[in-house]
Coordinates of C-alpha atoms in Angstrom, one line a residue:
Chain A
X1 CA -22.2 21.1 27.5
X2 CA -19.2 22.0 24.8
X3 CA -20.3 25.2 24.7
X4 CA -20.0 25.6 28.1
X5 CA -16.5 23.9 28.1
X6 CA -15.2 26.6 25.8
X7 CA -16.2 29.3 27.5
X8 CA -14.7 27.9 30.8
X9 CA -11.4 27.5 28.8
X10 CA -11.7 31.2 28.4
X11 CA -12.3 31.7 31.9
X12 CA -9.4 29.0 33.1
X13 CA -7.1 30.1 31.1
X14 CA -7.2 34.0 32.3
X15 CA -6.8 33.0 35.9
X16 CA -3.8 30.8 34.7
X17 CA -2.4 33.8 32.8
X18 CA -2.3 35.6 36.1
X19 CA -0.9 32.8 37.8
X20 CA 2.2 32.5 35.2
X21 CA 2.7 36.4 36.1
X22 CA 2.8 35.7 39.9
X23 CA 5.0 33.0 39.2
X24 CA 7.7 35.1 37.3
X25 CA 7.7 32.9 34.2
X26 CA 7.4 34.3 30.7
X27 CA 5.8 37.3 30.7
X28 CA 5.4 40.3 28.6
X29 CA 2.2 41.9 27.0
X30 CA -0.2 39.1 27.2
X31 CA -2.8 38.2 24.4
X32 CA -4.7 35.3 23.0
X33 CA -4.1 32.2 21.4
X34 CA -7.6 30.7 20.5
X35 CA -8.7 30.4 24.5
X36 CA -5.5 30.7 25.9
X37 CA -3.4 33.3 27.2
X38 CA 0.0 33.6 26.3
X39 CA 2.6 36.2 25.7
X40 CA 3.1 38.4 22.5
X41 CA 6.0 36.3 21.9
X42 CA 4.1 32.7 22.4
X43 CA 1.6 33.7 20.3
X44 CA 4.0 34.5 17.7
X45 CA 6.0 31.5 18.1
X46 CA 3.2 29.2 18.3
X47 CA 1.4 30.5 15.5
X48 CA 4.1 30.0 13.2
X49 CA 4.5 26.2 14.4
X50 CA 0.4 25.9 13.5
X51 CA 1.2 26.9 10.1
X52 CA 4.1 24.5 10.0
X53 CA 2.8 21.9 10.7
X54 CA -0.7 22.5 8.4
X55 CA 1.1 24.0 5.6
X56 CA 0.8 20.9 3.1
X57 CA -2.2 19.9 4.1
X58 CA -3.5 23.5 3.8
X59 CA -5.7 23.6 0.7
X60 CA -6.5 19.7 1.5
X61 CA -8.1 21.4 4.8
X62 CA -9.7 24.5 3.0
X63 CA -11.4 22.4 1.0
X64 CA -12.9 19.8 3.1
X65 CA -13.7 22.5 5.8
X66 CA -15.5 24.7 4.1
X67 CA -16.6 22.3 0.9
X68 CA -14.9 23.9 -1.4
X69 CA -16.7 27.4 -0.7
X70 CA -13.6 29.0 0.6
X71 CA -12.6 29.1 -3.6
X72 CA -15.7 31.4 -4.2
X73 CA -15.3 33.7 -1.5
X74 CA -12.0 34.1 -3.0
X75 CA -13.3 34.6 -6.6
X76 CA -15.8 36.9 -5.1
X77 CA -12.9 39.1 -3.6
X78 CA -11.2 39.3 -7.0
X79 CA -14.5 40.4 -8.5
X80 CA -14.7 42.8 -6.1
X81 CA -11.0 44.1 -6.5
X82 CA -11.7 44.1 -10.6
X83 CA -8.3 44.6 -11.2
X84 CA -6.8 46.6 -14.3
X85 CA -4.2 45.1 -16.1
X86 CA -0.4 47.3 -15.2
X87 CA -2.0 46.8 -11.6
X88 CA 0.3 46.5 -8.6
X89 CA -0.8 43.8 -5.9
X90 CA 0.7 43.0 -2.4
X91 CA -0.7 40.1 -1.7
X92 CA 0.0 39.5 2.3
X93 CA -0.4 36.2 4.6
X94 CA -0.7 34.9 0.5
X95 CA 0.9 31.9 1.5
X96 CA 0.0 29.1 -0.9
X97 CA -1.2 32.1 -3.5
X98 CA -4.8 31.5 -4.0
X99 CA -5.3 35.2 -3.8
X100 CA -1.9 35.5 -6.1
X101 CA -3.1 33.0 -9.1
X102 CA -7.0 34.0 -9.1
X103 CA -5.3 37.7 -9.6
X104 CA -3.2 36.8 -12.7
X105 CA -6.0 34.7 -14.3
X106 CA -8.2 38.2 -14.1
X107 CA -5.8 40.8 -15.2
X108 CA -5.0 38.0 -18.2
X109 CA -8.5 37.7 -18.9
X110 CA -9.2 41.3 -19.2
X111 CA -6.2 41.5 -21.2
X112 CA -6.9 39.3 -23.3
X113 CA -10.2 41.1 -23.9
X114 CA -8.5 44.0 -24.7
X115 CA -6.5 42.9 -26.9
X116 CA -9.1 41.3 -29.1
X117 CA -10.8 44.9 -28.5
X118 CA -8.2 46.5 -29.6
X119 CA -7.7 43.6 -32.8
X120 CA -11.2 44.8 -34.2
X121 CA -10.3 47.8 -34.3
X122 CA -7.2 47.8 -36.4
X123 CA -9.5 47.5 -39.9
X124 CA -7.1 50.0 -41.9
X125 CA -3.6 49.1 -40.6
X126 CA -1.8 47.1 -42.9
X127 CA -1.0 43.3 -42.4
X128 CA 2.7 44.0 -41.3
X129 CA 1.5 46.9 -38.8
X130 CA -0.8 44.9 -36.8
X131 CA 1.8 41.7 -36.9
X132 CA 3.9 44.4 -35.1
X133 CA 1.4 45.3 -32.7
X134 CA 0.1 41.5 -32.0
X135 CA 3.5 40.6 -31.3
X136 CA 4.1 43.3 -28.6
X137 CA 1.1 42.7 -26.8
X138 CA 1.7 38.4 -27.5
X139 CA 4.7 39.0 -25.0
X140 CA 2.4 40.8 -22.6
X141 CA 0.3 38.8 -21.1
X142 CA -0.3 40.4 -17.6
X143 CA -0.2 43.6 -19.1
X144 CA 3.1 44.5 -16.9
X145 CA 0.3 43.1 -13.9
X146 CA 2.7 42.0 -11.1
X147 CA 1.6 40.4 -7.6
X148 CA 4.0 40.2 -4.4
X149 CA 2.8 37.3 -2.5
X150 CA 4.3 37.8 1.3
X151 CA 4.5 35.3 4.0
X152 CA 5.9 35.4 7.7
X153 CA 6.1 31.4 7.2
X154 CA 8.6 29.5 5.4
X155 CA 7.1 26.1 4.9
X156 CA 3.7 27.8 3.1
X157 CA 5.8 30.0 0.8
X158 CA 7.3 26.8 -0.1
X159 CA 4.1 25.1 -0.9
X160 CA 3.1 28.1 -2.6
X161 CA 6.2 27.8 -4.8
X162 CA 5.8 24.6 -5.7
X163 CA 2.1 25.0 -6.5
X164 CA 2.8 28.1 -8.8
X165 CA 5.3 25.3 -10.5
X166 CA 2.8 23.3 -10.6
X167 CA 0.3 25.1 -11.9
X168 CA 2.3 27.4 -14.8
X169 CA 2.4 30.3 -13.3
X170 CA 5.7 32.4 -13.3
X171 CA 5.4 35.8 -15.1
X172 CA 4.7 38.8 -13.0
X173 CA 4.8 36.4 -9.8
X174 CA 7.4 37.3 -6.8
X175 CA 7.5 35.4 -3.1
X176 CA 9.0 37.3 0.2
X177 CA 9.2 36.3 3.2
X178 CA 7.5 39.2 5.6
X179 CA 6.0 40.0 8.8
X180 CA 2.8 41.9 8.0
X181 CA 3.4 44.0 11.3
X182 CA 6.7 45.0 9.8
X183 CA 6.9 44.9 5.7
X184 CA 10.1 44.9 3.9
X185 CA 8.9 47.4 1.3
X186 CA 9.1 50.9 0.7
X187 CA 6.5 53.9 1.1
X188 CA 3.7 54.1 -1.6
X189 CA 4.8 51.3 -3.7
X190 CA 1.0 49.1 -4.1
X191 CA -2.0 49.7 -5.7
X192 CA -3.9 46.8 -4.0
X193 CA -3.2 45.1 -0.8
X194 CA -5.0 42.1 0.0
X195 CA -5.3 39.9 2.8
X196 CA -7.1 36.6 3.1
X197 CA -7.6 34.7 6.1
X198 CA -4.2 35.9 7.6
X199 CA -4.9 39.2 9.5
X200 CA -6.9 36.7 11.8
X201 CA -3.5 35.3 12.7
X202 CA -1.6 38.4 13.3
X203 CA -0.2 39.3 17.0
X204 CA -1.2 43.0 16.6
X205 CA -3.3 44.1 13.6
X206 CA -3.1 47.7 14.6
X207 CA 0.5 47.6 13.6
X208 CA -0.7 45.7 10.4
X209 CA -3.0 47.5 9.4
X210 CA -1.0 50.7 9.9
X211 CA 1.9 49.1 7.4
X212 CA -1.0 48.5 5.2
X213 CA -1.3 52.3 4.9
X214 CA 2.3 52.9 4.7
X215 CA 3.1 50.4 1.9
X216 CA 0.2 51.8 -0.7
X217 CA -0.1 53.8 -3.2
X218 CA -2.2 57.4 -2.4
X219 CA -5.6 55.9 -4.2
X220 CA -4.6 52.5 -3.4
X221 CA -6.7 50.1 -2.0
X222 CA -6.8 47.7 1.1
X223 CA -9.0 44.4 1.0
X224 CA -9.5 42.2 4.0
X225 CA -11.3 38.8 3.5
X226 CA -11.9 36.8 7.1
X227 CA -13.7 34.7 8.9
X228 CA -15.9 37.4 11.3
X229 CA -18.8 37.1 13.3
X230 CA -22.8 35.4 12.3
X231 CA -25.4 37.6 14.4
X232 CA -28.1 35.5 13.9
X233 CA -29.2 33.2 16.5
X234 CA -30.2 30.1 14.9
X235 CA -27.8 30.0 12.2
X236 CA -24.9 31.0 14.9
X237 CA -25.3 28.0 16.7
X238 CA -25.0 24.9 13.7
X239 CA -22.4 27.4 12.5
X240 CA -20.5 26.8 16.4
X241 CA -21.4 23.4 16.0
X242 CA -19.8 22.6 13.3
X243 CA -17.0 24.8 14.2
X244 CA -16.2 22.7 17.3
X245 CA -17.7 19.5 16.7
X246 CA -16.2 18.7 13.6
X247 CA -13.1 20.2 12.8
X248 CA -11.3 19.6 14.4
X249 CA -12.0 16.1 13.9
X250 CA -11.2 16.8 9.9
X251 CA -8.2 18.1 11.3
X252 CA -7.5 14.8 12.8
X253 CA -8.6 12.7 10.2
X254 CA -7.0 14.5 7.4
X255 CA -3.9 16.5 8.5
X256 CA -3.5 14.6 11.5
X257 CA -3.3 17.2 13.5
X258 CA -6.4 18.5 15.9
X259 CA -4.7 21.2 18.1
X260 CA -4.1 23.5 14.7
X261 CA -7.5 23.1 13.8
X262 CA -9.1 23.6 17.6
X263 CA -6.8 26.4 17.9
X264 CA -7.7 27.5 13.8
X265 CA -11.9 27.4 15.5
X266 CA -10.9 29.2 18.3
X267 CA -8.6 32.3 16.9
X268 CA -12.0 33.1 14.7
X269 CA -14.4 33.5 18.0
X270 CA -11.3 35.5 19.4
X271 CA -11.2 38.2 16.4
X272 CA -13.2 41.3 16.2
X273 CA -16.4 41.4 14.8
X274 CA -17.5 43.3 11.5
X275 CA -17.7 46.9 13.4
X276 CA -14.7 46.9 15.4
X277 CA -12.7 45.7 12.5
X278 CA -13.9 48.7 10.2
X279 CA -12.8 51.2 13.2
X280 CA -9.8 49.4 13.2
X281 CA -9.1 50.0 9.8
X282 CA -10.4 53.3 9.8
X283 CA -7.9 54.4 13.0
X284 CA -5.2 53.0 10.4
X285 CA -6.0 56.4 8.5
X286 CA -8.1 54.6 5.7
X287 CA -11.2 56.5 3.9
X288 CA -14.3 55.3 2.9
X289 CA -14.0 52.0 4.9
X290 CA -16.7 49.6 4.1
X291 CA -17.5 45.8 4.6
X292 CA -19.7 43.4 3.0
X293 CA -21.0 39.8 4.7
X294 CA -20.9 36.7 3.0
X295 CA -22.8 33.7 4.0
X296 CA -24.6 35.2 6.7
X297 CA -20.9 36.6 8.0
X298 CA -19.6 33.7 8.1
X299 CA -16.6 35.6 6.7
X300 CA -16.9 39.1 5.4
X301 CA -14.7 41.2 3.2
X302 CA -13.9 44.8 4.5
X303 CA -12.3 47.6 2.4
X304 CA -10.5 51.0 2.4
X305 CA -9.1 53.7 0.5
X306 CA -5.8 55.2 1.2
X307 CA -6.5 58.9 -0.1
Chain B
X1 CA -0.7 27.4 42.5
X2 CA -1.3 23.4 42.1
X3 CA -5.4 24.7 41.5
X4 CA -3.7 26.9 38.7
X5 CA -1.7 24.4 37.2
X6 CA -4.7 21.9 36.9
X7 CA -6.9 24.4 35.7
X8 CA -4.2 25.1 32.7
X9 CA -4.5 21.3 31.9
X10 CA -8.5 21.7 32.3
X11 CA -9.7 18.0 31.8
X12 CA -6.1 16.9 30.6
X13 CA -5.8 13.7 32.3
X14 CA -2.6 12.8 31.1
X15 CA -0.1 14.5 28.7
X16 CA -1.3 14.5 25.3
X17 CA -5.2 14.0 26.3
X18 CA -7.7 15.6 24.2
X19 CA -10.7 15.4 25.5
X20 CA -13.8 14.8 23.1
X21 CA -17.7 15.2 23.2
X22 CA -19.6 11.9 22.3
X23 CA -20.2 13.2 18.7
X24 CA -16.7 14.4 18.2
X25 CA -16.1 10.4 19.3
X26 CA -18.0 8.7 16.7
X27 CA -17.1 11.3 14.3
X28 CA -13.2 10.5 14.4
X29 CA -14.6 6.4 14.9
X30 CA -15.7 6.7 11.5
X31 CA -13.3 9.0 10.1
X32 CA -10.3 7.3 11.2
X33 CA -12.0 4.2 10.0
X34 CA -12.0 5.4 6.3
X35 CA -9.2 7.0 6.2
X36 CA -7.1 4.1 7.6
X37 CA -8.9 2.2 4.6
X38 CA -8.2 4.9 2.1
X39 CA -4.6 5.2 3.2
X40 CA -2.7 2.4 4.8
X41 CA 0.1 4.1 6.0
X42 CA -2.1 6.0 7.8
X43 CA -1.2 4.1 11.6
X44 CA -2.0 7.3 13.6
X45 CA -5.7 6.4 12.1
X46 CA -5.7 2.7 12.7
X47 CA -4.5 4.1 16.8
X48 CA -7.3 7.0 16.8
X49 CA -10.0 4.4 15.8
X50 CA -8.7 2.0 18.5
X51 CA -9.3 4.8 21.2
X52 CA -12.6 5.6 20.1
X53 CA -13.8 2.3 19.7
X54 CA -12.4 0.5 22.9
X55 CA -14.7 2.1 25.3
X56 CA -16.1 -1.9 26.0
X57 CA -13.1 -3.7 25.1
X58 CA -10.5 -1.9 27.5
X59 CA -12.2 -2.1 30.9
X60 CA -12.6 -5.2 30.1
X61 CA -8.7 -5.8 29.5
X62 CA -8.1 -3.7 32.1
X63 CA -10.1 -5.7 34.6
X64 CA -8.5 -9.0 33.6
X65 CA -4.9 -7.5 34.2
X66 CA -6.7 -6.5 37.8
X67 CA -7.6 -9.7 38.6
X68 CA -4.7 -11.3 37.6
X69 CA -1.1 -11.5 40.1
X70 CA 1.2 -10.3 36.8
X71 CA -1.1 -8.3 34.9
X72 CA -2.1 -6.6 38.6
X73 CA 2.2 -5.8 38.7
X74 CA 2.0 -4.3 35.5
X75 CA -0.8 -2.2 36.2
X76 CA 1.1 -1.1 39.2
X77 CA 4.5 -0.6 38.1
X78 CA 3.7 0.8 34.3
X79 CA 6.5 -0.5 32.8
X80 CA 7.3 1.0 29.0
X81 CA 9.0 -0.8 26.0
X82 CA 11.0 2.2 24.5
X83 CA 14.8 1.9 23.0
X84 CA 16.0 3.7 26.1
X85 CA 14.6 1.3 28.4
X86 CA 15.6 -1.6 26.8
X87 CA 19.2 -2.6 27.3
X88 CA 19.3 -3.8 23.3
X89 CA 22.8 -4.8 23.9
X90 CA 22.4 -7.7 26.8
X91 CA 19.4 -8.6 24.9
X92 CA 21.4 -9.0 21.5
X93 CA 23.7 -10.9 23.7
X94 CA 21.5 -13.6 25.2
X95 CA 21.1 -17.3 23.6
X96 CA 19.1 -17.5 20.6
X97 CA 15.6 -19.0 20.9
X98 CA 15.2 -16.5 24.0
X99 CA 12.3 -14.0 24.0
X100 CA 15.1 -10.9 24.2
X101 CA 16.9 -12.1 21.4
X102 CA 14.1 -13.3 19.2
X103 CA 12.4 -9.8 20.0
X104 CA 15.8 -7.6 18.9
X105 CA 15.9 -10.1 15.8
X106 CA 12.4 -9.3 14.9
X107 CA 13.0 -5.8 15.1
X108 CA 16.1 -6.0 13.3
X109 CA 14.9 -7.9 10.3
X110 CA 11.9 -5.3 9.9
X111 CA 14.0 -2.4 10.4
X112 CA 10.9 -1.5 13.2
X113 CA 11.1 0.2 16.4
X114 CA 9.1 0.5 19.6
X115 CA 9.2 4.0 19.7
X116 CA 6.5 4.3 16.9
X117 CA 3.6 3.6 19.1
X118 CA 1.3 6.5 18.9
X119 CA 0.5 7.5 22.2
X120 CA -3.1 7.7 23.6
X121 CA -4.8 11.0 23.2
X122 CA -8.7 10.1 23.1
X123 CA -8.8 7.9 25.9
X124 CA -10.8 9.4 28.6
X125 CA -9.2 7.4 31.4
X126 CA -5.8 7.8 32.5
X127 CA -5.4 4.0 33.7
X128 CA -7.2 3.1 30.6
X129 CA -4.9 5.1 28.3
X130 CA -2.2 2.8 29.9
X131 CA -4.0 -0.4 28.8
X132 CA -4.1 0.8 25.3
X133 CA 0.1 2.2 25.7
X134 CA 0.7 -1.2 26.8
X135 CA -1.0 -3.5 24.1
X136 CA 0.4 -1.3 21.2
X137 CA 3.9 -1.7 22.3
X138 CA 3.2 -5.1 23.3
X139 CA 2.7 -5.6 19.5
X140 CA 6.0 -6.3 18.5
X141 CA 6.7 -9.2 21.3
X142 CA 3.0 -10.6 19.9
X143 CA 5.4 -11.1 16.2
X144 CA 7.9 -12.7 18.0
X145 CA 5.5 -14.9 19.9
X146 CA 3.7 -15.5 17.0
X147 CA 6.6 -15.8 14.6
X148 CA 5.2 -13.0 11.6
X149 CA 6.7 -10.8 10.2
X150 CA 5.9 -7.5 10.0
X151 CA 4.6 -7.7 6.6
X152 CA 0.7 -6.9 5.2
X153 CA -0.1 -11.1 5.7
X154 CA 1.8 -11.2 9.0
X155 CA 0.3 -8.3 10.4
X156 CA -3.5 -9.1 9.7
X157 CA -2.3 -12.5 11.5
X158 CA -1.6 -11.1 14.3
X159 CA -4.3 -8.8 14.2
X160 CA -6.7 -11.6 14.0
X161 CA -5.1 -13.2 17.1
X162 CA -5.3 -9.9 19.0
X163 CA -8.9 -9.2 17.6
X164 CA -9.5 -12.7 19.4
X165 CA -7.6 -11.8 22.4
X166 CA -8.6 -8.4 23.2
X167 CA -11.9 -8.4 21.7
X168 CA -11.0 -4.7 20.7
X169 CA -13.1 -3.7 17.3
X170 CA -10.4 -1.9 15.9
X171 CA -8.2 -5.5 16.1
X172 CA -11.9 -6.8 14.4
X173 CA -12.0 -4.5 11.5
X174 CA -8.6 -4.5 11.2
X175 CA -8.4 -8.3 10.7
X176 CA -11.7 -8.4 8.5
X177 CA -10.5 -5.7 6.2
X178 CA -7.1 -6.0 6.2
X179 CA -7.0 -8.7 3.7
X180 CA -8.8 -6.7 0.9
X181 CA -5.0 -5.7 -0.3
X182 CA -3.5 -9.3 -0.7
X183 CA -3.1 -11.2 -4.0
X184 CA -5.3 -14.4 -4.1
X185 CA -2.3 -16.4 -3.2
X186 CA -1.4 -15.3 0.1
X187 CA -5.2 -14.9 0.9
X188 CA -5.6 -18.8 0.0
X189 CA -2.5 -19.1 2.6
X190 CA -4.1 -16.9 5.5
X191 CA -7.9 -18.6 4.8
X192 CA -6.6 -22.0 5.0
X193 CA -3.3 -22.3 7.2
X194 CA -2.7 -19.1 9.2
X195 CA -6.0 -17.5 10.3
X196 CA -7.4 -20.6 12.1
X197 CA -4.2 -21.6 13.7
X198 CA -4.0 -17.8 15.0
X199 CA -7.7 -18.1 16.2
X200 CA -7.5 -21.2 18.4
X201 CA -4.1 -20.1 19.6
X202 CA -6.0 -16.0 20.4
X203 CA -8.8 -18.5 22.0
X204 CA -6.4 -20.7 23.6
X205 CA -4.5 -18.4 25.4
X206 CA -4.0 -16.7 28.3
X207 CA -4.5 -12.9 28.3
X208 CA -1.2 -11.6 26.5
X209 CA -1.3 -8.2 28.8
X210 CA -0.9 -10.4 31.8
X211 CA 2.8 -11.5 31.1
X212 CA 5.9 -8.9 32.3
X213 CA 7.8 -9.5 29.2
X214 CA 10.5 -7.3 30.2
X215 CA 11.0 -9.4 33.4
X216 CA 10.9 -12.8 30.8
X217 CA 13.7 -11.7 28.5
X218 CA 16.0 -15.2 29.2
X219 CA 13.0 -17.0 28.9
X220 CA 12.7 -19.3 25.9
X221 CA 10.6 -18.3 23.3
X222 CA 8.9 -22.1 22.5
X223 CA 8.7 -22.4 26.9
X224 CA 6.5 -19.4 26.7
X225 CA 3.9 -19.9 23.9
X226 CA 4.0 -23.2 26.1
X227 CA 3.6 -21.5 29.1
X228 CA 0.6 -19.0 27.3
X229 CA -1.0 -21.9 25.2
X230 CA 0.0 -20.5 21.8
X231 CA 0.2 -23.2 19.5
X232 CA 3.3 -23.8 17.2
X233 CA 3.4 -21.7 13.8
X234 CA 2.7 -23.7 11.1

């Protein structure tokens, strides 16, 4: 019966859509808003409130939604990204900087293996050459790594902020507020960019996707990590019952707030699946566009090259 | 155009209705219940688990107000306790020992105000979703009547009382658990004085839902707990 509810929702809310129109009230290019329709503008609008009002609770959420599996689909993307230290990363929708910390952690990591690398290899320097050299690279830590975390929302750069405090994490690390449809950067400036559950929540991801092209480096790299579509049967149907059935009720319970989550359920039936997001990207002008499913695609990550 | 705009609100019965599935129901029952445990200050959860649990309690309520002349009137007329329907300065003005002026004390002293009540969103019955509106802001007036304060001892007092009155199992759990956060002291106080003084006077009592308070302002406070068959505070 739920299932049928939602799809009626679909149905009402189209017929309502043209009713507004014949009405004269707000109109403008219409679109979706989970099973709404609205205006480019409402959807704008009211997306931004969603993530106002969740923003606090938002890793609280992640975690209790997805029991704690959202943080490996997350460490899987860095894996997959392997980045070099002296890399370049525009991290966008990074709000509370999951994607931004787990990158710095890497590039220190590999650093640091380098470093000892580069210690056992300095057998005939003398003591006060490699002092010299240790101290260089001590002050180094990211290996001149730097992330740009960008947000269209105010409230989740601020947790994100506060969380970096939190956390330690300062060096190489920048916050700007941004509307992925329209970046504040210059041409050719990133070697990665990354975006994790927040091209679900753009109004039109052509446009992002095209400023995605713009904003990287020839060679650079795009990554895309969300939520997309389960083909098979069986498992598509506990996965829809969950989805409905009980998140919003977490939402409830633990942010207080049921409409963000019904509308956070909603907006990942509404996005494209797997294929029509790779010929998205690939209409964006990227090369060598690829995706791999995780957890039955659940969520997948896609990628492309900007050659 | 009126199909269109009921089809917008598809299943809304009134504003802020969410409609919910059965499992979504007992879901947010026990969530709520838990998390109003975990977190005290939690009163949105202690409201949600009154929705989802009242399905028994509120027809029930609901039918007594029917059958009786003043809760029938209320029923009818919906009255609401805000701060902009009160007139808080002819209550502040009237003699002390009134209901009005008990009721603006009370909410003085605790620094509360009606206008906190969570309104109804998992009620699947608009007339229903009134019943619960009316006995959460009908809260406050149940201190004065009963003389608590809005503290953790006074509140599970009342509680008990309204667990007795209503018969609602959030008022239940609320008065059986509440307690788990007061020193020994105070519970020695509640077990001996204060819980079976607010039992006989919940059992005692007329339905509370049946009186228009709002038309009993002048009305001394001892006349009416007369008048209901509370007993006197201890």
């Amino acid at each position: 019966v739920w299932v049928c509810r939602c799809h009626c929702r679909v149905l009402l809310s189209r017929t309502a859509g043209r009713l507004r129109a014949r009405r004269g009230l707000a109109t403008g290019p219409e679109t979706h808003f989970g099973f709404q329709t609205v205006t480019e503008e409402e959807r704008r609008e009211k997306i931004y409130r969603v993530f106002e009002s969740v923003a606090k609770k938002y890793d609280v959420m992640n975690d209790s939604m997805t029991l704690g599996i959202h943080r490996v689909w997350k460490d899987i993307l860095m894996h997959k990204m392997n980045p070099s230290p002296g890399t370049l990363l525009l991290d966008v929708a990074g709000g509370t900087g999951d994607i931004a910390f787990r990158f710095i952690n890497y590039v220190c990591s590999v650093r640091e293996r380098q470093l000892q690398r580069k210690l056992k290899h300095h057998q005939n320097l003398s003591w006060q050459e490699i002092f010299e050299s240790y101290q260089k690279d001590k002050f180094n830590s990211l290996g001149d790594s730097q992330v740009v975390v960008c947000d269209i929302n105010r409230e989740m750069l601020k947790v994100g902020k506060q969380k970096a405090q939190h956390l330690g994490y300062c060096e190489g690390l920048s916050w700007v507020l941004g509307n992925a449809e329209e970046l504040p950067f210059d041409n050719d400036k990133f070697d990665v960019y990354t975006i994790a559950f927040g091209i679900r929540n753009v109004t039109r991801i052509d446009l992002a996707l095209q400023e995605a092209y713009r904003v990287l480096k020839p060679g650079g790299r795009f990554l895309c990590l969300e939520f997309s579509h389960v083909s098979n049967p069986l498992l598509s149907r506990l996965y829809d019952l969950y989805s409905f059935q009980v998140i919003p009720v977490l939402g409830e319970v633990i942010a207080g707030d049921w409409k963000s989550y019904q509308y956070l359920v909603e907006s990942i039936r509404r996005f494209p699946p797997q294929e029509e997001l790779k010929a998205m990207i690939e209409d964006a002008g990227f090369f060598k566009v690829d995706y791999e499913n995780l957890n039955f695609g659940v969520v997948a990550i896609h990628s492309g090259f900007k050659l | 155009e009126e199909e269109g705009e009921e089809e917008e609100e598809w299943h809304q019965l009134y504003p802020g209705h969410i409609p919910t599935s059965p499992l979504q129901k007992a879901l947010l029952a026990a969530g709520s219940a838990v998390m109003a445990l975990y977190d005290p200050y939690r009163h949105d959860m202690v409201a949600v688990l009154g929705e989802t649990t009242g399905c028994l309690a509120l027809p029930n309520l609901r039918d007594k107000m029917k059958n009786h002349p003043e809760g029938y009137h209320i029923l009818q007329e919906r009255p609401r306790i805000r701060l902009s329907t009160l007139d808080m300065a002819r209550l502040q003005g009237l003699p002390d020992g009134s209901l009005g002026r008990e009721y603006v004390r009370f909410l003085e002293d605790n620094k509360v105000s009606p206008d906190t009540r969570m309104p109804p969103k998992f009620v699947d019955d608009e007339e229903l979703a009134y019943v619960i509106q009316r006995y959460r802001e009908v809260h406050d007036l149940m201190h004065t009547l009963l003389g608590m304060p809005a503290n953790m001892l006074g509140e599970v007092v009342v509680k008990w009382f309204e667990a007795v009155q209503t018969g609602l199992p959030m008022c239940v759990l609320g008065a059986a658990f509440g307690p788990v956060r007061l020193s020994t002291r105070k519970l020695q106080v509640l077990a001996t004085e204060l819980v079976p003084w607010a039992i006989r006077s919940g059992l005692n009592a007329s339905c509370v839902l049946n009186v228009y308070y709002e038309q009993r302002w002048e009305q001394p406070v001892e006349s009416l707990r007369e008048e209901l068959g509370i007993f006197p505070p201890p």
